């Protein structure tokens, strides 16, 4: 316990949240989780058997194409070719007695090594809240909080139009086109109202009021200019707000108490740690048999 406390201090993690115990028999050899990230810091201790981790830092998120937040596979990677082929990661195998620190928002895919008959693969992890860095982000935002910023932008657009995320791709498409046009020095319209932002107006879905579409665009651009380094908005949108991530996917409403402070004054609510046996958001049991 003293060694764990020393690791906690060195990693500057938040409050301890929950432990998860993974126990697997010979039948679980070769079992693999989806490539995903968690919104919690994690110390992963291997007690028996081996686990192999394929790891990607948050700066690779755009190449891995996260599922939309309104999709049931939220926080998992679509890994769409050809972009995913350029993702740079590392692989590490944990032996019994070894521990791995997984910071929040790091992508990981976990494979259980061979388990001899009569033996067990046993792992124990410790989850720590990353709430403080979400509620009080430091400027400029690093790759982990850029991922969270993109997530909150999806929530904001969906909440603004009450459509379970269906307006998000159109908004992202217009937002990126208008920001790219501004970066290229192309003039905006001189008229008052929606015509002042022709690229954004062209993406407006039927039935959405022009003033509401325009107002959200202006608010989002203002917030991005405050949160990102100068000149980085276009790169952020191209990397993490690609509307092609939504192509052909069914979306569903997401209920949460708030969306964080990047786009407002609510309270961020990280989803529960990933459970390799299910894609639901239930709070994990103390013991998970994999």
GROMACS .gro file of C-alpha atoms in nm:
model
  290
    1UNK     CA    1   0.000   0.000   0.000
    2UNK     CA    2   0.288   0.237   0.076
    3UNK     CA    3   0.432   0.177  -0.271
    4UNK     CA    4   0.094   0.250  -0.427
    5UNK     CA    5   0.068   0.574  -0.232
    6UNK     CA    6   0.414   0.672  -0.358
    7UNK     CA    7   0.305   0.603  -0.717
    8UNK     CA    8  -0.011   0.807  -0.665
    9UNK     CA    9   0.193   1.102  -0.544
   10UNK     CA   10   0.441   1.075  -0.831
   11UNK     CA   11   0.163   1.057  -1.093
   12UNK     CA   12  -0.038   1.336  -0.922
   13UNK     CA   13  -0.363   1.147  -0.968
   14UNK     CA   14  -0.698   1.261  -0.833
   15UNK     CA   15  -0.916   1.094  -0.574
   16UNK     CA   16  -0.931   0.714  -0.572
   17UNK     CA   17  -1.265   0.603  -0.718
   18UNK     CA   18  -1.293   0.224  -0.750
   19UNK     CA   19  -1.096  -0.099  -0.789
   20UNK     CA   20  -1.164  -0.365  -1.048
   21UNK     CA   21  -1.055  -0.728  -1.025
   22UNK     CA   22  -1.020  -0.935  -1.342
   23UNK     CA   23  -1.003  -1.316  -1.307
   24UNK     CA   24  -0.981  -1.546  -1.608
   25UNK     CA   25  -0.945  -1.921  -1.658
   26UNK     CA   26  -0.775  -2.108  -1.942
   27UNK     CA   27  -1.073  -2.029  -2.166
   28UNK     CA   28  -0.989  -1.657  -2.157
   29UNK     CA   29  -0.645  -1.694  -2.313
   30UNK     CA   30  -0.634  -1.465  -2.617
   31UNK     CA   31  -0.938  -1.260  -2.506
   32UNK     CA   32  -0.907  -0.901  -2.620
   33UNK     CA   33  -1.085  -0.576  -2.533
   34UNK     CA   34  -1.177  -0.318  -2.792
   35UNK     CA   35  -0.937  -0.031  -2.847
   36UNK     CA   36  -1.077   0.237  -2.615
   37UNK     CA   37  -0.992   0.508  -2.364
   38UNK     CA   38  -1.118   0.582  -2.014
   39UNK     CA   39  -1.180   0.916  -1.844
   40UNK     CA   40  -0.998   0.799  -1.532
   41UNK     CA   41  -0.631   0.756  -1.443
   42UNK     CA   42  -0.552   0.391  -1.384
   43UNK     CA   43  -0.283   0.182  -1.216
   44UNK     CA   44  -0.307  -0.169  -1.361
   45UNK     CA   45  -0.141  -0.442  -1.152
   46UNK     CA   46  -0.079  -0.788  -1.297
   47UNK     CA   47  -0.098  -1.059  -1.030
   48UNK     CA   48  -0.095  -1.384  -1.232
   49UNK     CA   49  -0.059  -1.464  -1.600
   50UNK     CA   50   0.020  -1.194  -1.855
   51UNK     CA   51  -0.163  -0.909  -2.028
   52UNK     CA   52  -0.040  -0.734  -2.343
   53UNK     CA   53  -0.135  -0.369  -2.394
   54UNK     CA   54  -0.136  -0.188  -2.726
   55UNK     CA   55  -0.116   0.182  -2.634
   56UNK     CA   56  -0.172   0.508  -2.820
   57UNK     CA   57  -0.137   0.850  -2.660
   58UNK     CA   58  -0.427   1.099  -2.697
   59UNK     CA   59  -0.253   1.288  -2.977
   60UNK     CA   60  -0.333   0.990  -3.202
   61UNK     CA   61  -0.709   1.018  -3.142
   62UNK     CA   62  -0.789   1.174  -3.478
   63UNK     CA   63  -0.620   0.887  -3.661
   64UNK     CA   64  -0.816   0.633  -3.456
   65UNK     CA   65  -1.158   0.792  -3.528
   66UNK     CA   66  -1.345   0.773  -3.197
   67UNK     CA   67  -1.710   0.676  -3.215
   68UNK     CA   68  -1.944   0.973  -3.154
   69UNK     CA   69  -2.050   1.036  -2.795
   70UNK     CA   70  -2.409   0.956  -2.895
   71UNK     CA   71  -2.316   0.610  -3.022
   72UNK     CA   72  -2.327   0.305  -2.795
   73UNK     CA   73  -1.954   0.246  -2.860
   74UNK     CA   74  -1.858   0.589  -2.726
   75UNK     CA   75  -1.490   0.598  -2.616
   76UNK     CA   76  -1.401   0.312  -2.851
   77UNK     CA   77  -1.207   0.354  -3.176
   78UNK     CA   78  -1.348   0.292  -3.520
   79UNK     CA   79  -0.988   0.275  -3.649
   80UNK     CA   80  -1.093   0.357  -4.005
   81UNK     CA   81  -0.833   0.302  -4.280
   82UNK     CA   82  -0.630   0.463  -4.419
   83UNK     CA   83  -0.584   0.718  -4.135
   84UNK     CA   84  -0.553   0.454  -3.864
   85UNK     CA   85  -0.258   0.301  -4.051
   86UNK     CA   86  -0.056   0.610  -3.955
   87UNK     CA   87  -0.134   0.589  -3.582
   88UNK     CA   88   0.183   0.555  -3.375
   89UNK     CA   89   0.160   0.332  -3.070
   90UNK     CA   90   0.361   0.103  -2.846
   91UNK     CA   91   0.308  -0.248  -2.709
   92UNK     CA   92   0.396  -0.371  -2.362
   93UNK     CA   93   0.339  -0.705  -2.188
   94UNK     CA   94   0.281  -0.709  -1.813
   95UNK     CA   95   0.431  -0.998  -1.618
   96UNK     CA   96   0.314  -1.101  -1.267
   97UNK     CA   97   0.413  -0.835  -1.015
   98UNK     CA   98   0.438  -0.555  -1.271
   99UNK     CA   99   0.222  -0.242  -1.276
  100UNK     CA  100   0.130  -0.008  -1.560
  101UNK     CA  101   0.014   0.351  -1.525
  102UNK     CA  102  -0.255   0.440  -1.780
  103UNK     CA  103  -0.333   0.813  -1.777
  104UNK     CA  104  -0.686   0.922  -1.862
  105UNK     CA  105  -0.765   0.942  -2.235
  106UNK     CA  106  -0.484   0.704  -2.338
  107UNK     CA  107  -0.607   0.450  -2.591
  108UNK     CA  108  -0.548   0.088  -2.500
  109UNK     CA  109  -0.635  -0.257  -2.624
  110UNK     CA  110  -0.570  -0.541  -2.378
  111UNK     CA  111  -0.507  -0.905  -2.471
  112UNK     CA  112  -0.491  -1.186  -2.216
  113UNK     CA  113  -0.190  -1.413  -2.261
  114UNK     CA  114  -0.210  -1.795  -2.268
  115UNK     CA  115  -0.351  -1.940  -1.946
  116UNK     CA  116  -0.250  -2.302  -1.868
  117UNK     CA  117  -0.521  -2.547  -1.767
  118UNK     CA  118  -0.594  -2.517  -1.396
  119UNK     CA  119  -0.427  -2.174  -1.374
  120UNK     CA  120  -0.576  -1.824  -1.362
  121UNK     CA  121  -0.500  -1.485  -1.511
  122UNK     CA  122  -0.554  -1.224  -1.239
  123UNK     CA  123  -0.530  -0.845  -1.268
  124UNK     CA  124  -0.625  -0.563  -1.033
  125UNK     CA  125  -0.661  -0.200  -1.127
  126UNK     CA  126  -0.712   0.121  -0.933
  127UNK     CA  127  -0.916   0.403  -1.087
  128UNK     CA  128  -0.863   0.769  -0.999
  129UNK     CA  129  -1.082   1.065  -1.084
  130UNK     CA  130  -0.963   1.304  -1.355
  131UNK     CA  131  -1.246   1.543  -1.271
  132UNK     CA  132  -1.023   1.825  -1.152
  133UNK     CA  133  -0.838   1.858  -1.482
  134UNK     CA  134  -1.171   1.859  -1.668
  135UNK     CA  135  -1.335   2.119  -1.443
  136UNK     CA  136  -1.028   2.345  -1.424
  137UNK     CA  137  -0.835   2.292  -1.748
  138UNK     CA  138  -0.494   2.449  -1.791
  139UNK     CA  139  -0.416   2.658  -2.098
  140UNK     CA  140  -0.307   2.567  -2.357
  141UNK     CA  141  -0.501   2.243  -2.362
  142UNK     CA  142  -0.290   1.931  -2.402
  143UNK     CA  143  -0.394   1.631  -2.617
  144UNK     CA  144  -0.607   1.465  -2.342
  145UNK     CA  145  -0.822   1.771  -2.285
  146UNK     CA  146  -0.848   1.839  -2.656
  147UNK     CA  147  -1.019   1.500  -2.679
  148UNK     CA  148  -1.254   1.606  -2.400
  149UNK     CA  149  -1.313   1.943  -2.569
  150UNK     CA  150  -1.426   1.766  -2.887
  151UNK     CA  151  -1.658   1.546  -2.683
  152UNK     CA  152  -1.814   1.845  -2.510
  153UNK     CA  153  -1.858   2.019  -2.843
  154UNK     CA  154  -2.059   1.717  -2.966
  155UNK     CA  155  -2.274   1.734  -2.651
  156UNK     CA  156  -2.327   2.108  -2.690
  157UNK     CA  157  -2.445   2.088  -3.051
  158UNK     CA  158  -2.677   1.794  -2.979
  159UNK     CA  159  -2.821   1.959  -2.668
  160UNK     CA  160  -2.876   2.284  -2.855
  161UNK     CA  161  -3.099   2.119  -3.114
  162UNK     CA  162  -3.241   1.832  -2.908
  163UNK     CA  163  -3.174   1.576  -3.177
  164UNK     CA  164  -2.954   1.304  -3.014
  165UNK     CA  165  -2.652   1.417  -3.213
  166UNK     CA  166  -2.798   1.409  -3.562
  167UNK     CA  167  -2.713   1.777  -3.628
  168UNK     CA  168  -2.353   1.735  -3.514
  169UNK     CA  169  -2.200   1.619  -3.847
  170UNK     CA  170  -2.363   1.906  -4.039
  171UNK     CA  171  -2.251   2.157  -3.777
  172UNK     CA  172  -1.895   2.020  -3.782
  173UNK     CA  173  -1.888   2.029  -4.161
  174UNK     CA  174  -1.997   2.393  -4.175
  175UNK     CA  175  -1.780   2.497  -3.881
  176UNK     CA  176  -1.467   2.354  -4.036
  177UNK     CA  177  -1.544   2.497  -4.381
  178UNK     CA  178  -1.607   2.845  -4.239
  179UNK     CA  179  -1.295   2.840  -4.020
  180UNK     CA  180  -1.083   2.715  -4.312
  181UNK     CA  181  -1.224   2.991  -4.532
  182UNK     CA  182  -1.135   3.252  -4.271
  183UNK     CA  183  -0.782   3.110  -4.235
  184UNK     CA  184  -0.738   3.130  -4.612
  185UNK     CA  185  -0.839   3.495  -4.606
  186UNK     CA  186  -1.163   3.446  -4.797
  187UNK     CA  187  -1.411   3.724  -4.716
  188UNK     CA  188  -1.728   3.648  -4.524
  189UNK     CA  189  -2.057   3.788  -4.647
  190UNK     CA  190  -2.115   4.154  -4.575
  191UNK     CA  191  -2.484   4.113  -4.492
  192UNK     CA  192  -2.618   4.096  -4.143
  193UNK     CA  193  -2.750   3.759  -4.029
  194UNK     CA  194  -2.686   3.410  -4.160
  195UNK     CA  195  -2.550   3.534  -4.493
  196UNK     CA  196  -2.250   3.671  -4.303
  197UNK     CA  197  -2.125   3.311  -4.272
  198UNK     CA  198  -2.202   3.149  -4.609
  199UNK     CA  199  -2.014   2.821  -4.549
  200UNK     CA  200  -2.190   2.772  -4.218
  201UNK     CA  201  -2.528   2.863  -4.365
  202UNK     CA  202  -2.481   2.609  -4.645
  203UNK     CA  203  -2.456   2.328  -4.388
  204UNK     CA  204  -2.770   2.425  -4.192
  205UNK     CA  205  -3.021   2.137  -4.180
  206UNK     CA  206  -3.376   2.198  -4.291
  207UNK     CA  207  -3.596   2.305  -4.003
  208UNK     CA  208  -3.317   2.466  -3.798
  209UNK     CA  209  -3.365   2.839  -3.744
  210UNK     CA  210  -3.089   3.044  -3.914
  211UNK     CA  211  -3.035   3.267  -3.611
  212UNK     CA  212  -2.992   2.967  -3.381
  213UNK     CA  213  -2.746   2.800  -3.619
  214UNK     CA  214  -2.549   3.122  -3.658
  215UNK     CA  215  -2.556   3.201  -3.287
  216UNK     CA  216  -2.416   2.862  -3.190
  217UNK     CA  217  -2.144   2.896  -3.454
  218UNK     CA  218  -2.035   3.234  -3.320
  219UNK     CA  219  -2.039   3.109  -2.960
  220UNK     CA  220  -1.833   2.798  -3.044
  221UNK     CA  221  -1.573   2.997  -3.239
  222UNK     CA  222  -1.539   3.241  -2.948
  223UNK     CA  223  -1.485   2.955  -2.701
  224UNK     CA  224  -1.234   2.780  -2.926
  225UNK     CA  225  -1.032   3.100  -2.960
  226UNK     CA  226  -1.018   3.122  -2.580
  227UNK     CA  227  -0.928   2.757  -2.521
  228UNK     CA  228  -0.686   2.678  -2.805
  229UNK     CA  229  -0.355   2.831  -2.899
  230UNK     CA  230  -0.367   3.096  -3.173
  231UNK     CA  231  -0.407   2.940  -3.515
  232UNK     CA  232  -0.489   2.593  -3.380
  233UNK     CA  233  -0.867   2.589  -3.427
  234UNK     CA  234  -0.848   2.458  -3.783
  235UNK     CA  235  -0.613   2.174  -3.685
  236UNK     CA  236  -0.833   2.083  -3.390
  237UNK     CA  237  -1.145   2.065  -3.608
  238UNK     CA  238  -0.971   1.865  -3.881
  239UNK     CA  239  -0.829   1.618  -3.632
  240UNK     CA  240  -1.105   1.561  -3.377
  241UNK     CA  241  -1.425   1.696  -3.535
  242UNK     CA  242  -1.423   1.511  -3.867
  243UNK     CA  243  -1.789   1.462  -3.971
  244UNK     CA  244  -1.698   1.139  -4.152
  245UNK     CA  245  -1.680   0.970  -3.808
  246UNK     CA  246  -2.062   0.978  -3.808
  247UNK     CA  247  -2.120   0.820  -4.151
  248UNK     CA  248  -2.377   0.543  -4.138
  249UNK     CA  249  -2.388   0.522  -3.757
  250UNK     CA  250  -2.705   0.503  -3.548
  251UNK     CA  251  -2.708   0.762  -3.271
  252UNK     CA  252  -2.897   0.770  -2.944
  253UNK     CA  253  -2.983   1.024  -2.676
  254UNK     CA  254  -2.736   1.056  -2.390
  255UNK     CA  255  -2.849   1.164  -2.045
  256UNK     CA  256  -2.593   1.327  -1.818
  257UNK     CA  257  -2.604   1.590  -1.546
  258UNK     CA  258  -2.374   1.830  -1.732
  259UNK     CA  259  -2.108   1.883  -1.996
  260UNK     CA  260  -1.816   2.043  -1.816
  261UNK     CA  261  -1.687   2.397  -1.814
  262UNK     CA  262  -1.519   2.421  -2.151
  263UNK     CA  263  -1.840   2.534  -2.321
  264UNK     CA  264  -2.038   2.637  -2.014
  265UNK     CA  265  -2.065   2.628  -1.637
  266UNK     CA  266  -2.209   2.279  -1.587
  267UNK     CA  267  -2.039   1.983  -1.426
  268UNK     CA  268  -1.857   1.727  -1.636
  269UNK     CA  269  -1.961   1.367  -1.581
  270UNK     CA  270  -1.701   1.112  -1.697
  271UNK     CA  271  -1.848   0.780  -1.797
  272UNK     CA  272  -1.775   0.473  -1.587
  273UNK     CA  273  -1.452   0.280  -1.648
  274UNK     CA  274  -1.455   0.047  -1.945
  275UNK     CA  275  -1.585  -0.303  -1.880
  276UNK     CA  276  -1.450  -0.555  -2.128
  277UNK     CA  277  -1.759  -0.775  -2.097
  278UNK     CA  278  -2.013  -0.517  -2.207
  279UNK     CA  279  -2.046  -0.180  -2.378
  280UNK     CA  280  -2.293  -0.045  -2.124
  281UNK     CA  281  -2.217   0.232  -1.875
  282UNK     CA  282  -2.302   0.044  -1.557
  283UNK     CA  283  -2.085   0.104  -1.254
  284UNK     CA  284  -1.844  -0.194  -1.253
  285UNK     CA  285  -1.869  -0.458  -0.985
  286UNK     CA  286  -1.579  -0.505  -0.748
  287UNK     CA  287  -1.504  -0.832  -0.932
  288UNK     CA  288  -1.519  -0.884  -1.307
  289UNK     CA  289  -1.475  -1.238  -1.438
  290UNK     CA  290  -1.333  -1.224  -1.790
   0.00000   0.00000   0.00000
